[in-house]
Amino acid sequence: KNEVEQSPQNLTAQEGEFITINCSYSVGISALHWLQQHPGGGIVSLFMLSSGKKKHGRLIATINIQEKHSSLHITASHPRDSAVYICAAQVRSDKLIFGTGTRLQVFP
Amino acid sequence: EAQVTQNPRYLITVTGKKLTVTCSQNMNHEYMSWYRQDPGLGLRQIYYSMNVEVTDKGDVPEGYKVSRKEKRNFPLILESPSPNQTSLYFCASSLERTWNSPLHFGNGTRLTVT
């Protein structure tokens, strides 16, 4: 079993839908990162959080430390949100464990 | 513009022919790292560096070398590439002494070893 699990692996949505991507981890962490990888391959850091909730535009990330679970929500999804979303658990200062990603496709 | 620059974007080579993938950041970041990304496995750390002249192995260091002679540059060297090193490679950097700060990634290098 992977130490960081994401679900679903693939997700298809219609434009405007509310989207949730889940990340569960089995290790102790100091922070949880959410990353976005576009079809061209580049990776962008979306959030880094160690408790509670963060919001940036239409994106919201939450984390429940006790349940070892984090979610990434996208409100009013748009085709340009189509990408692979990756969560990464920071287990110590020099080590991240990455999930295998959730591929999201949003259709007009 | 603050960025991490990797070159080349695409590279096709043959087994055993030494190659270097360059990585440079202009943000004065102390911490830099190399990852490889393979289908179904996610990103895995190859090597990382916490400062100039300080490098350490990650999870999959075999077959790779790195150097950190200057703060801005962190090249990845494959002395004798093999087909199992065919992968998508990313360089990343971070400001602080821990990874408790946002990661900045390069655009990736897709390497094919035949």
mmCIF file of N, CA and C in Angstrom, chain A residues 2 30-31 33 35 37 40-45 48 84 86 88 90 92-101, chain B residues 9-10 35 37 40-45 48 50 59 88 90 97-108:
data_model
loop_
_atom_site.group_PDB
_atom_site.id
_atom_site.type_symbol
_atom_site.label_atom_id
_atom_site.label_comp_id
_atom_site.label_asym_id
_atom_site.label_seq_id
_atom_site.Cartn_x
_atom_site.Cartn_y
_atom_site.Cartn_z
ATOM 1 N N ASN A 2 0.570 2.192 -0.913
ATOM 2 C CA ASN A 2 1.320 3.432 -0.969
ATOM 3 C C ASN A 2 1.059 4.262 0.269
ATOM 4 N N SER A 30 4.502 17.046 8.315
ATOM 5 C CA SER A 30 4.545 18.421 8.815
ATOM 6 C C SER A 30 3.766 19.356 7.900
ATOM 7 N N ALA A 31 3.553 18.924 6.661
ATOM 8 C CA ALA A 31 2.767 19.731 5.723
ATOM 9 C C ALA A 31 2.303 18.848 4.577
ATOM 10 N N HIS A 33 1.282 19.194 0.431
ATOM 11 C CA HIS A 33 1.341 20.057 -0.749
ATOM 12 C C HIS A 33 0.338 19.582 -1.800
ATOM 13 N N LEU A 35 -0.200 20.102 -5.924
ATOM 14 C CA LEU A 35 0.480 20.563 -7.131
ATOM 15 C C LEU A 35 -0.429 20.347 -8.337
ATOM 16 N N GLN A 37 -0.228 19.760 -12.548
ATOM 17 C CA GLN A 37 0.648 19.475 -13.688
ATOM 18 C C GLN A 37 -0.186 19.550 -14.957
ATOM 19 N N GLY A 40 1.337 20.062 -20.819
ATOM 20 C CA GLY A 40 2.687 20.331 -21.314
ATOM 21 C C GLY A 40 3.760 19.805 -20.388
ATOM 22 N N GLY A 41 3.386 19.420 -19.182
ATOM 23 C CA GLY A 41 4.317 18.789 -18.260
ATOM 24 C C GLY A 41 4.724 19.629 -17.073
ATOM 25 N N GLY A 42 4.644 20.957 -17.180
ATOM 26 C CA GLY A 42 5.099 21.813 -16.098
ATOM 27 C C GLY A 42 4.289 21.626 -14.829
ATOM 28 N N ILE A 43 4.928 21.757 -13.683
ATOM 29 C CA ILE A 43 4.281 21.554 -12.386
ATOM 30 C C ILE A 43 4.275 22.869 -11.628
ATOM 31 N N VAL A 44 3.108 23.192 -11.063
ATOM 32 C CA VAL A 44 2.946 24.432 -10.307
ATOM 33 C C VAL A 44 2.456 24.088 -8.904
ATOM 34 N N SER A 45 3.017 24.732 -7.921
ATOM 35 C CA SER A 45 2.570 24.541 -6.549
ATOM 36 C C SER A 45 1.293 25.340 -6.323
ATOM 37 N N MET A 48 0.218 24.742 0.143
ATOM 38 C CA MET A 48 0.971 23.998 1.143
ATOM 39 C C MET A 48 0.256 24.269 2.456
ATOM 40 N N VAL A 84 -3.378 17.327 -14.264
ATOM 41 C CA VAL A 84 -3.170 16.291 -13.246
ATOM 42 C C VAL A 84 -2.891 16.999 -11.927
ATOM 43 N N ILE A 86 -1.665 16.647 -8.030
ATOM 44 C CA ILE A 86 -0.802 15.754 -7.261
ATOM 45 C C ILE A 86 -0.726 16.251 -5.825
ATOM 46 N N ALA A 88 1.334 15.807 -2.140
ATOM 47 C CA ALA A 88 2.633 15.355 -1.655
ATOM 48 C C ALA A 88 2.703 15.579 -0.155
ATOM 49 N N GLN A 90 4.791 15.964 3.184
ATOM 50 C CA GLN A 90 6.124 16.319 3.655
ATOM 51 C C GLN A 90 6.361 15.583 4.961
ATOM 52 N N ARG A 92 9.511 14.865 6.355
ATOM 53 C CA ARG A 92 10.559 15.525 7.130
ATOM 54 C C ARG A 92 11.087 16.650 6.263
ATOM 55 N N SER A 93 12.038 17.393 6.789
ATOM 56 C CA SER A 93 12.400 18.623 6.095
ATOM 57 C C SER A 93 12.937 18.382 4.691
ATOM 58 N N ASP A 94 13.528 17.219 4.463
ATOM 59 C CA ASP A 94 14.129 16.983 3.156
ATOM 60 C C ASP A 94 13.381 15.947 2.330
ATOM 61 N N LYS A 95 12.223 15.495 2.789
ATOM 62 C CA LYS A 95 11.571 14.398 2.071
ATOM 63 C C LYS A 95 10.081 14.646 1.857
ATOM 64 N N LEU A 96 9.696 14.485 0.598
ATOM 65 C CA LEU A 96 8.295 14.504 0.207
ATOM 66 C C LEU A 96 7.927 13.145 -0.360
ATOM 67 N N ILE A 97 6.733 12.683 -0.053
ATOM 68 C CA ILE A 97 6.199 11.475 -0.688
ATOM 69 C C ILE A 97 5.009 11.905 -1.531
ATOM 70 N N PHE A 98 5.081 11.575 -2.820
ATOM 71 C CA PHE A 98 4.076 12.053 -3.762
ATOM 72 C C PHE A 98 3.023 10.988 -4.025
ATOM 73 N N GLY A 99 1.790 11.445 -4.190
ATOM 74 C CA GLY A 99 0.747 10.581 -4.724
ATOM 75 C C GLY A 99 0.952 10.434 -6.227
ATOM 76 N N THR A 100 0.204 9.528 -6.819
ATOM 77 C CA THR A 100 0.375 9.266 -8.255
ATOM 78 C C THR A 100 -0.473 10.185 -9.126
ATOM 79 N N GLY A 101 -1.268 11.046 -8.500
ATOM 80 C CA GLY A 101 -1.982 12.062 -9.263
ATOM 81 C C GLY A 101 -3.408 11.688 -9.617
ATOM 82 N N ARG B 9 14.600 20.356 -22.999
ATOM 83 C CA ARG B 9 13.238 19.875 -22.740
ATOM 84 C C ARG B 9 13.074 18.430 -23.190
ATOM 85 N N TYR B 10 13.725 18.088 -24.283
ATOM 86 C CA TYR B 10 13.650 16.728 -24.823
ATOM 87 C C TYR B 10 15.056 16.264 -25.154
ATOM 88 N N TYR B 35 13.844 15.135 -9.428
ATOM 89 C CA TYR B 35 12.855 14.069 -9.368
ATOM 90 C C TYR B 35 12.735 13.425 -10.747
ATOM 91 N N GLN B 37 9.724 11.188 -12.927
ATOM 92 C CA GLN B 37 8.307 10.868 -12.908
ATOM 93 C C GLN B 37 8.039 9.757 -13.901
ATOM 94 N N GLY B 40 2.360 5.695 -13.090
ATOM 95 C CA GLY B 40 1.939 4.822 -11.998
ATOM 96 C C GLY B 40 2.804 4.885 -10.745
ATOM 97 N N LEU B 41 3.915 5.617 -10.823
ATOM 98 C CA LEU B 41 4.826 5.668 -9.666
ATOM 99 C C LEU B 41 4.901 7.045 -9.027
ATOM 100 N N GLY B 42 4.399 8.040 -9.675
ATOM 101 C CA GLY B 42 4.508 9.380 -9.110
ATOM 102 C C GLY B 42 5.922 9.922 -9.195
ATOM 103 N N LEU B 43 6.140 11.030 -8.571
ATOM 104 C CA LEU B 43 7.456 11.661 -8.550
ATOM 105 C C LEU B 43 8.326 11.005 -7.487
ATOM 106 N N ARG B 44 9.547 10.709 -7.851
ATOM 107 C CA ARG B 44 10.490 10.112 -6.893
ATOM 108 C C ARG B 44 11.762 10.937 -6.882
ATOM 109 N N GLN B 45 12.282 11.163 -5.680
ATOM 110 C CA GLN B 45 13.438 12.033 -5.530
ATOM 111 C C GLN B 45 14.729 11.283 -5.863
ATOM 112 N N TYR B 48 19.111 15.598 -3.710
ATOM 113 C CA TYR B 48 18.750 16.937 -3.303
ATOM 114 C C TYR B 48 19.981 17.640 -2.731
ATOM 115 N N MET B 50 20.984 20.902 0.023
ATOM 116 C CA MET B 50 20.501 21.882 0.989
ATOM 117 C C MET B 50 21.296 23.192 0.912
ATOM 118 N N ASP B 59 15.587 8.891 -3.014
ATOM 119 C CA ASP B 59 15.105 7.512 -3.003
ATOM 120 C C ASP B 59 15.657 6.656 -4.136
ATOM 121 N N LEU B 88 10.604 11.200 -17.285
ATOM 122 C CA LEU B 88 10.417 12.648 -17.279
ATOM 123 C C LEU B 88 11.071 13.176 -16.007
ATOM 124 N N PHE B 90 12.314 16.300 -13.399
ATOM 125 C CA PHE B 90 12.013 17.648 -12.931
ATOM 126 C C PHE B 90 13.047 18.097 -11.913
ATOM 127 N N ARG B 97 15.252 26.546 4.665
ATOM 128 C CA ARG B 97 16.072 25.434 5.094
ATOM 129 C C ARG B 97 15.275 24.137 5.228
ATOM 130 N N THR B 98 13.998 24.238 5.330
ATOM 131 C CA THR B 98 13.158 23.046 5.256
ATOM 132 C C THR B 98 12.356 23.147 3.975
ATOM 133 N N TRP B 99 11.563 22.156 3.717
ATOM 134 C CA TRP B 99 10.701 22.200 2.552
ATOM 135 C C TRP B 99 9.369 22.850 2.905
ATOM 136 N N ASN B 100 9.320 23.558 4.032
ATOM 137 C CA ASN B 100 8.094 24.236 4.446
ATOM 138 C C ASN B 100 7.920 25.554 3.720
ATOM 139 N N SER B 101 8.144 25.537 2.458
ATOM 140 C CA SER B 101 7.895 26.709 1.628
ATOM 141 C C SER B 101 7.564 26.195 0.243
ATOM 142 N N PRO B 102 6.870 26.975 -0.542
ATOM 143 C CA PRO B 102 6.379 26.466 -1.828
ATOM 144 C C PRO B 102 7.505 25.946 -2.708
ATOM 145 N N LEU B 103 7.200 24.891 -3.427
ATOM 146 C CA LEU B 103 8.133 24.327 -4.389
ATOM 147 C C LEU B 103 8.007 25.041 -5.724
ATOM 148 N N HIS B 104 9.123 25.265 -6.368
ATOM 149 C CA HIS B 104 9.146 25.831 -7.713
ATOM 150 C C HIS B 104 9.785 24.796 -8.623
ATOM 151 N N PHE B 105 9.066 24.414 -9.657
ATOM 152 C CA PHE B 105 9.534 23.356 -10.552
ATOM 153 C C PHE B 105 9.982 23.928 -11.890
ATOM 154 N N GLY B 106 10.943 23.262 -12.490
ATOM 155 C CA GLY B 106 11.276 23.513 -13.884
ATOM 156 C C GLY B 106 10.225 22.874 -14.782
ATOM 157 N N ASN B 107 10.341 23.082 -16.093
ATOM 158 C CA ASN B 107 9.340 22.584 -17.035
ATOM 159 C C ASN B 107 9.518 21.122 -17.412
ATOM 160 N N GLY B 108 10.559 20.511 -16.914
ATOM 161 C CA GLY B 108 10.730 19.085 -17.163
ATOM 162 C C GLY B 108 11.637 18.792 -18.340
#
